[in-house]
Every structure is written in C-alpha cells, then in structure tokens.
mmCIF file of C-alpha atoms in Angstrom:
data_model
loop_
_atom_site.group_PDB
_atom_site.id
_atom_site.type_symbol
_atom_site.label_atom_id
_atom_site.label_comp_id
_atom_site.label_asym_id
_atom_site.label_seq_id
_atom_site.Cartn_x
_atom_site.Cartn_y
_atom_site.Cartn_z
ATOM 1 C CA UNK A 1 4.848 10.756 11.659
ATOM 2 C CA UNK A 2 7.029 7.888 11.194
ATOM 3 C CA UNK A 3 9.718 8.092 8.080
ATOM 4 C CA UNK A 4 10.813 5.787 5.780
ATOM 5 C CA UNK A 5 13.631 5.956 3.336
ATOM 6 C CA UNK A 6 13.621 3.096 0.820
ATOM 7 C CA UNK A 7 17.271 2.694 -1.957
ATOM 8 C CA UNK A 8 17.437 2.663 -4.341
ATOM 9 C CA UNK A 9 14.856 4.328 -6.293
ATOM 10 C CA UNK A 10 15.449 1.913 -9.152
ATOM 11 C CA UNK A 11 17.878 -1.427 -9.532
ATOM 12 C CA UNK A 12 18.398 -3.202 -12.875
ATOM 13 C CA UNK A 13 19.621 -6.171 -12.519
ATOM 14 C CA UNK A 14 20.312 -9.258 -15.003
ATOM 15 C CA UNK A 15 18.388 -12.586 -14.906
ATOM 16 C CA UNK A 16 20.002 -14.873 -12.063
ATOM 17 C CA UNK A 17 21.390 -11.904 -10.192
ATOM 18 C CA UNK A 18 20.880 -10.905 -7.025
ATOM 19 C CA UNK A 19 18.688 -8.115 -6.343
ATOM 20 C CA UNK A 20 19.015 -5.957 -2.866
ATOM 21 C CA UNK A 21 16.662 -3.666 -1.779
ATOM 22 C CA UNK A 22 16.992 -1.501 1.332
ATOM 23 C CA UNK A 23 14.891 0.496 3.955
ATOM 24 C CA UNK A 24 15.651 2.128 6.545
ATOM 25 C CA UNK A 25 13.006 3.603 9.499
ATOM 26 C CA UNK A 26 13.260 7.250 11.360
ATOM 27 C CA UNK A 27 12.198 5.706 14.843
ATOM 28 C CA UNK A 28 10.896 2.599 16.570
ATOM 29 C CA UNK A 29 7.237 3.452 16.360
ATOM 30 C CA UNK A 30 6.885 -0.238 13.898
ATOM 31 C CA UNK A 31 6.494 -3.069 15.198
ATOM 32 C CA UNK A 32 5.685 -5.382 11.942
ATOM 33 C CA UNK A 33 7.147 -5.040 8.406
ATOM 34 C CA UNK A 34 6.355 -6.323 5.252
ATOM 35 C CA UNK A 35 7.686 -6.109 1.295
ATOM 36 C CA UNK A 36 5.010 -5.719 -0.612
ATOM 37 C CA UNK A 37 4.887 -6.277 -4.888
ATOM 38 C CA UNK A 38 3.101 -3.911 -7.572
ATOM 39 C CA UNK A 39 3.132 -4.890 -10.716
ATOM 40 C CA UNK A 40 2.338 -2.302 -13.404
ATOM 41 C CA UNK A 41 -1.911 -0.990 -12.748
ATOM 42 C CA UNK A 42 -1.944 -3.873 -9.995
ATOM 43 C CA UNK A 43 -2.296 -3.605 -6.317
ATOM 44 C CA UNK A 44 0.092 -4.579 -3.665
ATOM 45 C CA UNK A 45 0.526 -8.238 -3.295
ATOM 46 C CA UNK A 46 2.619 -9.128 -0.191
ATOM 47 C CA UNK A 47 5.837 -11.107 -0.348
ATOM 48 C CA UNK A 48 7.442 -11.198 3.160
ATOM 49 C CA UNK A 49 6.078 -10.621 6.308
ATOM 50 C CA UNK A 50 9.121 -10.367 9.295
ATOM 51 C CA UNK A 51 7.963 -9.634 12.969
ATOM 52 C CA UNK A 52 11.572 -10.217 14.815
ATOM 53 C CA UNK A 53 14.804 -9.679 14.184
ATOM 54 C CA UNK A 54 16.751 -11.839 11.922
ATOM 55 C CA UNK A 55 15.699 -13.148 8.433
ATOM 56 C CA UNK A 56 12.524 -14.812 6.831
ATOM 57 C CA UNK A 57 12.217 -16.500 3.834
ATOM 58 C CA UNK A 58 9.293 -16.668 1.596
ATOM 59 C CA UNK A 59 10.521 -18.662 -1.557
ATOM 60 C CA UNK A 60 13.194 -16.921 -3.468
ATOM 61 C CA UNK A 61 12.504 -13.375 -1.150
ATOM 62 C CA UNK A 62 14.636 -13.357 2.206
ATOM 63 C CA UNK A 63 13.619 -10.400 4.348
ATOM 64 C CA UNK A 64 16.239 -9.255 6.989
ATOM 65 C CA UNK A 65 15.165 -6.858 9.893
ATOM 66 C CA UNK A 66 17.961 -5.051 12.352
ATOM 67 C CA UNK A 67 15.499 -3.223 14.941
ATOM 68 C CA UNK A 68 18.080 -1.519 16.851
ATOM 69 C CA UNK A 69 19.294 0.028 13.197
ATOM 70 C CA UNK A 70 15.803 0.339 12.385
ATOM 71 C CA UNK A 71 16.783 -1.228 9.042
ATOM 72 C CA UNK A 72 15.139 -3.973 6.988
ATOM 73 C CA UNK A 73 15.887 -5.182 3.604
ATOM 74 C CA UNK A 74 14.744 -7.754 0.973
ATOM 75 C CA UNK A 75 16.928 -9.875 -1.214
ATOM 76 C CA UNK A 76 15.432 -11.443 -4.366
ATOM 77 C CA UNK A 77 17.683 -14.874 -5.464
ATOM 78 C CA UNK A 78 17.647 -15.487 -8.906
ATOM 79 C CA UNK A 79 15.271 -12.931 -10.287
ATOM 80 C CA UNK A 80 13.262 -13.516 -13.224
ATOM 81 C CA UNK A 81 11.547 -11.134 -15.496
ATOM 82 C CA UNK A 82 8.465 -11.531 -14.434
ATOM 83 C CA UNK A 83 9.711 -9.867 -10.860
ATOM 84 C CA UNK A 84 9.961 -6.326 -12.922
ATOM 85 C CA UNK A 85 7.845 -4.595 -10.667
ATOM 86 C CA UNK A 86 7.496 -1.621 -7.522
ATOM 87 C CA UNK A 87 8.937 -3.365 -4.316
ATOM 88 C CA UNK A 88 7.051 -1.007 -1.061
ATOM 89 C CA UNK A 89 8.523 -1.764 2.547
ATOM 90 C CA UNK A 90 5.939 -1.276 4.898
ATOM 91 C CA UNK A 91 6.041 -0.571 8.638
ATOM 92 C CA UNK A 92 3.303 -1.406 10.998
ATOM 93 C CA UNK A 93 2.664 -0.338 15.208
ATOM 94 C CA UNK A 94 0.622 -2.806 16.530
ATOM 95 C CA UNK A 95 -1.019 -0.649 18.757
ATOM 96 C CA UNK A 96 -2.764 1.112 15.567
ATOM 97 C CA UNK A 97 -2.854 0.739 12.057
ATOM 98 C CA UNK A 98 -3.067 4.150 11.601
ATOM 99 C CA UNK A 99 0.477 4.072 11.496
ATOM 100 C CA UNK A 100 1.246 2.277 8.529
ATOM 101 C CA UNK A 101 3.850 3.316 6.361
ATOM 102 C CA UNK A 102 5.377 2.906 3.592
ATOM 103 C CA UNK A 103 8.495 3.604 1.570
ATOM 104 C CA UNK A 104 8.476 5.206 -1.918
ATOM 105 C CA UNK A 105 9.018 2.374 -3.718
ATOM 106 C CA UNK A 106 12.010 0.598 -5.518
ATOM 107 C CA UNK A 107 11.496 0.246 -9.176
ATOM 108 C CA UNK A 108 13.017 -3.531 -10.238
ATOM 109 C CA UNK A 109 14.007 -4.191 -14.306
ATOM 110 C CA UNK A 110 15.119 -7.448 -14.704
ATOM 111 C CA UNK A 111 16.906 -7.855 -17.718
ATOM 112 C CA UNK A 112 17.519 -11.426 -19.738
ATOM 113 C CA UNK B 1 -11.958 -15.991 -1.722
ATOM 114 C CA UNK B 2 -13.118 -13.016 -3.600
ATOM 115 C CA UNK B 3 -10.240 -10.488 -3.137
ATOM 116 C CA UNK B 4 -10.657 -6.608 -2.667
ATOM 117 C CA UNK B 5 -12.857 -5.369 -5.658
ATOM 118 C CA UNK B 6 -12.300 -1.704 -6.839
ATOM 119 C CA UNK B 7 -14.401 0.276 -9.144
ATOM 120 C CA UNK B 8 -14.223 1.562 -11.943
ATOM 121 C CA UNK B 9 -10.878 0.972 -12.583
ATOM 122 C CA UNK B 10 -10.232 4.155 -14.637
ATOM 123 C CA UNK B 11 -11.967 7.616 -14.381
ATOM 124 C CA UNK B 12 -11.727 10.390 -16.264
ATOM 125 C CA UNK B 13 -13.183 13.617 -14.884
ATOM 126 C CA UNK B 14 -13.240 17.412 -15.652
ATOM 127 C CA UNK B 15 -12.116 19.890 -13.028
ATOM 128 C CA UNK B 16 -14.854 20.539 -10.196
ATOM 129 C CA UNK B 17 -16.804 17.389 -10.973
ATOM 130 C CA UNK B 18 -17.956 14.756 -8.506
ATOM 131 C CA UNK B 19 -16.719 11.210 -8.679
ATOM 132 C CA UNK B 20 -16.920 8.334 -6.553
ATOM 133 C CA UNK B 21 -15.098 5.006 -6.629
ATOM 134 C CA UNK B 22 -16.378 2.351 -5.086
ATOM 135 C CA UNK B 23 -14.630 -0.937 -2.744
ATOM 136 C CA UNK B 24 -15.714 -3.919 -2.024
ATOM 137 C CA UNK B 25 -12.860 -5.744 0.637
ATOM 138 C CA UNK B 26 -12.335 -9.276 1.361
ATOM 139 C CA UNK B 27 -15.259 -11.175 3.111
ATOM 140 C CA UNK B 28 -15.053 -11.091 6.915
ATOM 141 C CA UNK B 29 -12.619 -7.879 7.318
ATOM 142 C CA UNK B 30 -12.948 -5.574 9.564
ATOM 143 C CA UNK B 31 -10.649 -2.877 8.522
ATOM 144 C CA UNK B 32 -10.821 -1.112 5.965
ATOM 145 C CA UNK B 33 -8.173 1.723 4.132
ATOM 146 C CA UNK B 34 -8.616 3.976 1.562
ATOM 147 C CA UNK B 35 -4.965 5.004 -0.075
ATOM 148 C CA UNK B 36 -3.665 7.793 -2.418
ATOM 149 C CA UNK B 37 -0.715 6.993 -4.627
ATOM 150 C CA UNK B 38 1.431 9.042 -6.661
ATOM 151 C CA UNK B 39 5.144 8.882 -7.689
ATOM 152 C CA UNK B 40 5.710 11.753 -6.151
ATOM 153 C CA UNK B 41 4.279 11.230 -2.382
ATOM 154 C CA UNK B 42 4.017 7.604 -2.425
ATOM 155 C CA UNK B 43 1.183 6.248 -0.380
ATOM 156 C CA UNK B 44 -0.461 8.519 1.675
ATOM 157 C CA UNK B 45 -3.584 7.605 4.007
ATOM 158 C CA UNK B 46 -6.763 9.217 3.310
ATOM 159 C CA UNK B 47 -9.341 6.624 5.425
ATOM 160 C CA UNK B 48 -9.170 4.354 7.735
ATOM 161 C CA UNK B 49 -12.623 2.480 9.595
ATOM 162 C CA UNK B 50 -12.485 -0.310 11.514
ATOM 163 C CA UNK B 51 -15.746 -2.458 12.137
ATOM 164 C CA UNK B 52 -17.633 0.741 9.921
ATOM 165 C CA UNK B 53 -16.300 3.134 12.271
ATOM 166 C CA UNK B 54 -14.119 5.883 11.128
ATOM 167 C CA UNK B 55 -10.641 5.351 12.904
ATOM 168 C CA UNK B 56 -8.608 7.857 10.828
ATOM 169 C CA UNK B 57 -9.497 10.637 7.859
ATOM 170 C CA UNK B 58 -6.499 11.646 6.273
ATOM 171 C CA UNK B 59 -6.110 15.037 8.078
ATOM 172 C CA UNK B 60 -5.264 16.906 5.190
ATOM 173 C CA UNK B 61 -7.344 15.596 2.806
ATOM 174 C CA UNK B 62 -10.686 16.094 4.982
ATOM 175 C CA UNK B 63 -11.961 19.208 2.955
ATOM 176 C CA UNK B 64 -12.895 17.658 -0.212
ATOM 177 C CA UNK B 65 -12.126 13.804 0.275
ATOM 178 C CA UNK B 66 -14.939 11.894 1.828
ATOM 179 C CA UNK B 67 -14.924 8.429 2.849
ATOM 180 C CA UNK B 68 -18.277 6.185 4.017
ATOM 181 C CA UNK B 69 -18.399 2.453 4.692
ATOM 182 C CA UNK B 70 -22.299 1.816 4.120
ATOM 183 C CA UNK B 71 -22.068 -1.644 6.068
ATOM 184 C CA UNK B 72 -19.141 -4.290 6.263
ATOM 185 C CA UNK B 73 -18.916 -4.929 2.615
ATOM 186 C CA UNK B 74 -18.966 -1.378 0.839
ATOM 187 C CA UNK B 75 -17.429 1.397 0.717
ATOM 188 C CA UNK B 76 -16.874 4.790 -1.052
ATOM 189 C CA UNK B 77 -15.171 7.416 -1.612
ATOM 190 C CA UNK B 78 -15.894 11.133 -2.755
ATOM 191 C CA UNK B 79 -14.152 13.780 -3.956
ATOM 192 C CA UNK B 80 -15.846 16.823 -4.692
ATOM 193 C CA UNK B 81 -15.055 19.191 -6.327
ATOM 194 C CA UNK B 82 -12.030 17.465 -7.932
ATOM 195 C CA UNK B 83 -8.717 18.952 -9.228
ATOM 196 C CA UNK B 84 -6.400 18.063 -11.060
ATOM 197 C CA UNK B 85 -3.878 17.762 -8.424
ATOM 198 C CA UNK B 86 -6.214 14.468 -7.466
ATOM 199 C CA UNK B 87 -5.317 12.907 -10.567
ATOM 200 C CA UNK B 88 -3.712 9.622 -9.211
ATOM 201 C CA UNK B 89 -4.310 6.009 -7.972
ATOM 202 C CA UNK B 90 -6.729 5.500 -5.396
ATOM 203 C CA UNK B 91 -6.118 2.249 -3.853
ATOM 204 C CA UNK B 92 -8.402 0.571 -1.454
ATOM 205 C CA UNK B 93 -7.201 -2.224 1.529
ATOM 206 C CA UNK B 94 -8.722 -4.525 3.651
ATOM 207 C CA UNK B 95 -7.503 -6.788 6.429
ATOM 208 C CA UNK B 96 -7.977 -9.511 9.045
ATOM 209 C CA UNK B 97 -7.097 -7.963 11.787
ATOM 210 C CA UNK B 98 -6.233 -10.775 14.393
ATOM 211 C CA UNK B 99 -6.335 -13.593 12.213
ATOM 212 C CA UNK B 100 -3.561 -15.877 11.037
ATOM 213 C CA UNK B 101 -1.845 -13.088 8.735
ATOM 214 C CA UNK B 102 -1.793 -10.602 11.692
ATOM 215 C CA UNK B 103 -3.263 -7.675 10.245
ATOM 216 C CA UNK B 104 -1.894 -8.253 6.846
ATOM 217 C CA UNK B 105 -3.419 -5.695 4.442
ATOM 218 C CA UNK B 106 -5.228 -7.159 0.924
ATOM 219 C CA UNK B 107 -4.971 -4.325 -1.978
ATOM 220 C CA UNK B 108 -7.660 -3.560 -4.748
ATOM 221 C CA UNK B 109 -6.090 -3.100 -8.344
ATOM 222 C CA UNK B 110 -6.745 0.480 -7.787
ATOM 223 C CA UNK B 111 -8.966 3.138 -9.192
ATOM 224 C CA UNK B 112 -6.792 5.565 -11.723
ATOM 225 C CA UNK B 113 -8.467 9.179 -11.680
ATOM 226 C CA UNK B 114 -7.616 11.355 -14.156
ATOM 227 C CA UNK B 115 -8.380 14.835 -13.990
ATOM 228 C CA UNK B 116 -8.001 17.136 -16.746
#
C-alpha cells in the first residue's frame, strides 16, 4: 500500500508567521490530494483540495503539488491561534477510494 | 445540511465487552468509511461500502471488527470482544462521490473508545 511521510511531526510557530507543512508520497498510485484540519475531539474538516500540479489557494492555505516528486505541501499565511490544530495530507486514486491515505499528522501551536 | 452524525461520542468499556457506535453520513452519499485513529498508526481503514455494499473490510481488522450499513442512512460498527488495544478514535466518513467536491470525504466528530 501506498506511503506517506508527512514533516514535521510538530511546528510552533508565532502569530503572523508562516507555517510550512510537508508531504511527501512513496509512488504515483494518487491521483487527488487534500489537507485536511482536526481540531482537538473534532473530525477532519477539509482545507485544500489540489488535483494538478501547481498551487491552489483556499483563503490564507496555499496547497502546492509536484507529481513527478510526488510531493505536496501546505503553507498557512498569517496563522492565528485558532489554526492550533492536526494538519492530515491525504492522497486519493480515482480509480478507488480504497486507496485513501493519509499522513500521520502535523501537530500546529500557534503562539501570540 | 445535517453533517456526518457519530454516536456516542465517548465509550467506556471493560475488556471482552460488546460495543457498537453508530453513523449517520450526510444526506444523499453514497460512500461510506469507517476509520481507526491513533497517534501511533494514524488513520487506518477498517470499512468501506459504497451504495450499502461492502467495497473494502479492513483486512486485518476482519476478526473482531464488524461493519453493517442497514440502508443509506445508518451504519454500525461492532467490535466484539474488545481489547484494550481498540482503545482509540473511531471516526466515520461519508462522501459525494461524483458531485461538485469530487469525492471529497465529510468526517463525524468521532467516537472515543476507551477500553480498560
């Protein structure tokens, strides 16, 4: 099965900042990614959704995908305390969602 | 738009019980994922049905993990006996597959089992 190795495992970063996160894929098997948000006891809320290569902004989260590094990464501008959460990468083959993935997670502080 | 109800939210359960949490996913979906989460593993796929069907079961988790989907707007899940190795989150996920969103999956809060 399809890999996924998200960095870092935590980022703290100060209010304003910007905050990188990072995954990277062990094959081609996904087609479709998407960041998804967790919030302490809450489900997974999706942020960014990026089918092709390039970048995609959804408000202040710009998701870049590199297929042929199998890389894709989400930048946060100006992060607030309220964005303290999990950040998940997920993968997705179009052919069967089956395949999902996801990374392990990114843990986000975002400090005043 | 109702969103992906999970219940109960919290379970507490002795070793070798039965328990059973219960999903309700977004109106009008026809896929439907049952999800174990722990710091440790991360996510990790347990059911999958598409229009009631059962697409996927988890592989590994077949022996004591069992999934239904009733009809298109309930589901469940049972794990019998339990352990305490099951103590986790047990998210559930719907999505509208072929709609606008493209498959996009819609989480439940999550059911936390504890078992002691």
């Amino acid at each position: 099965q399809q890999k996924v190795q998200q960095s870092p495992e935590s980022l703290t970063v100060s209010e304003g900042a910007m905050a990188s996160l990072n995954c990277t894929f062990s094959d081609g098997t996904s087609d479709n990614f998407r960041w998804y948000r967790q919030h302490s006891g809450k489900g997974l809320e999706v942020l960014v959704s990026i089918f092709s290569d390039g970048e995609k902004e959804e408000g202040r989260f710009t998701a870049h995908l590199n297929r042929a590094s199998l890389h894709v990464s989400l930048h946060i501008r100006e992060p607030q305390p309220s964005d303290s959460a999990v950040y998940l990468c997920g993968g997705e083959a179009s052919s069967s969602f089956s395949k999902l993935v996801f990374g392990q997670g990114t843990s986000l502080s975002v400090v005043p | 738009d109702a969103g992906v109800t999970q219940t109960p939210r919290h379970e507490v359960a002795e070793k070798g019980q039965t328990i059973i949490l219960k999903c309700e996913p977004v109106s009008g979906h026809n896929d439907l994922f049952w999800y174990r989460q722990t710091k440790i593993q991360g996510l990790e796929l347990l059911s999958y049905f598409r229009s009631k069907s059962l697409m996927e079961d988890g592989g590994a988790f077949k022996d004591r993990f069992k999934a239904e989907m009733l009809n298109s707007s309930f589901s469940t899940l049972k794990i019998q006996p339990t352990e305490p190795k099951d103590s986790a989150v047990y998210l559930c996920a719907s999505s509208d597959l072929g709609g606008v969103n493209t498959g996009q999956l819609y989480f439940g809060e999550g059911s936390k089992l504890t078992v002691l």
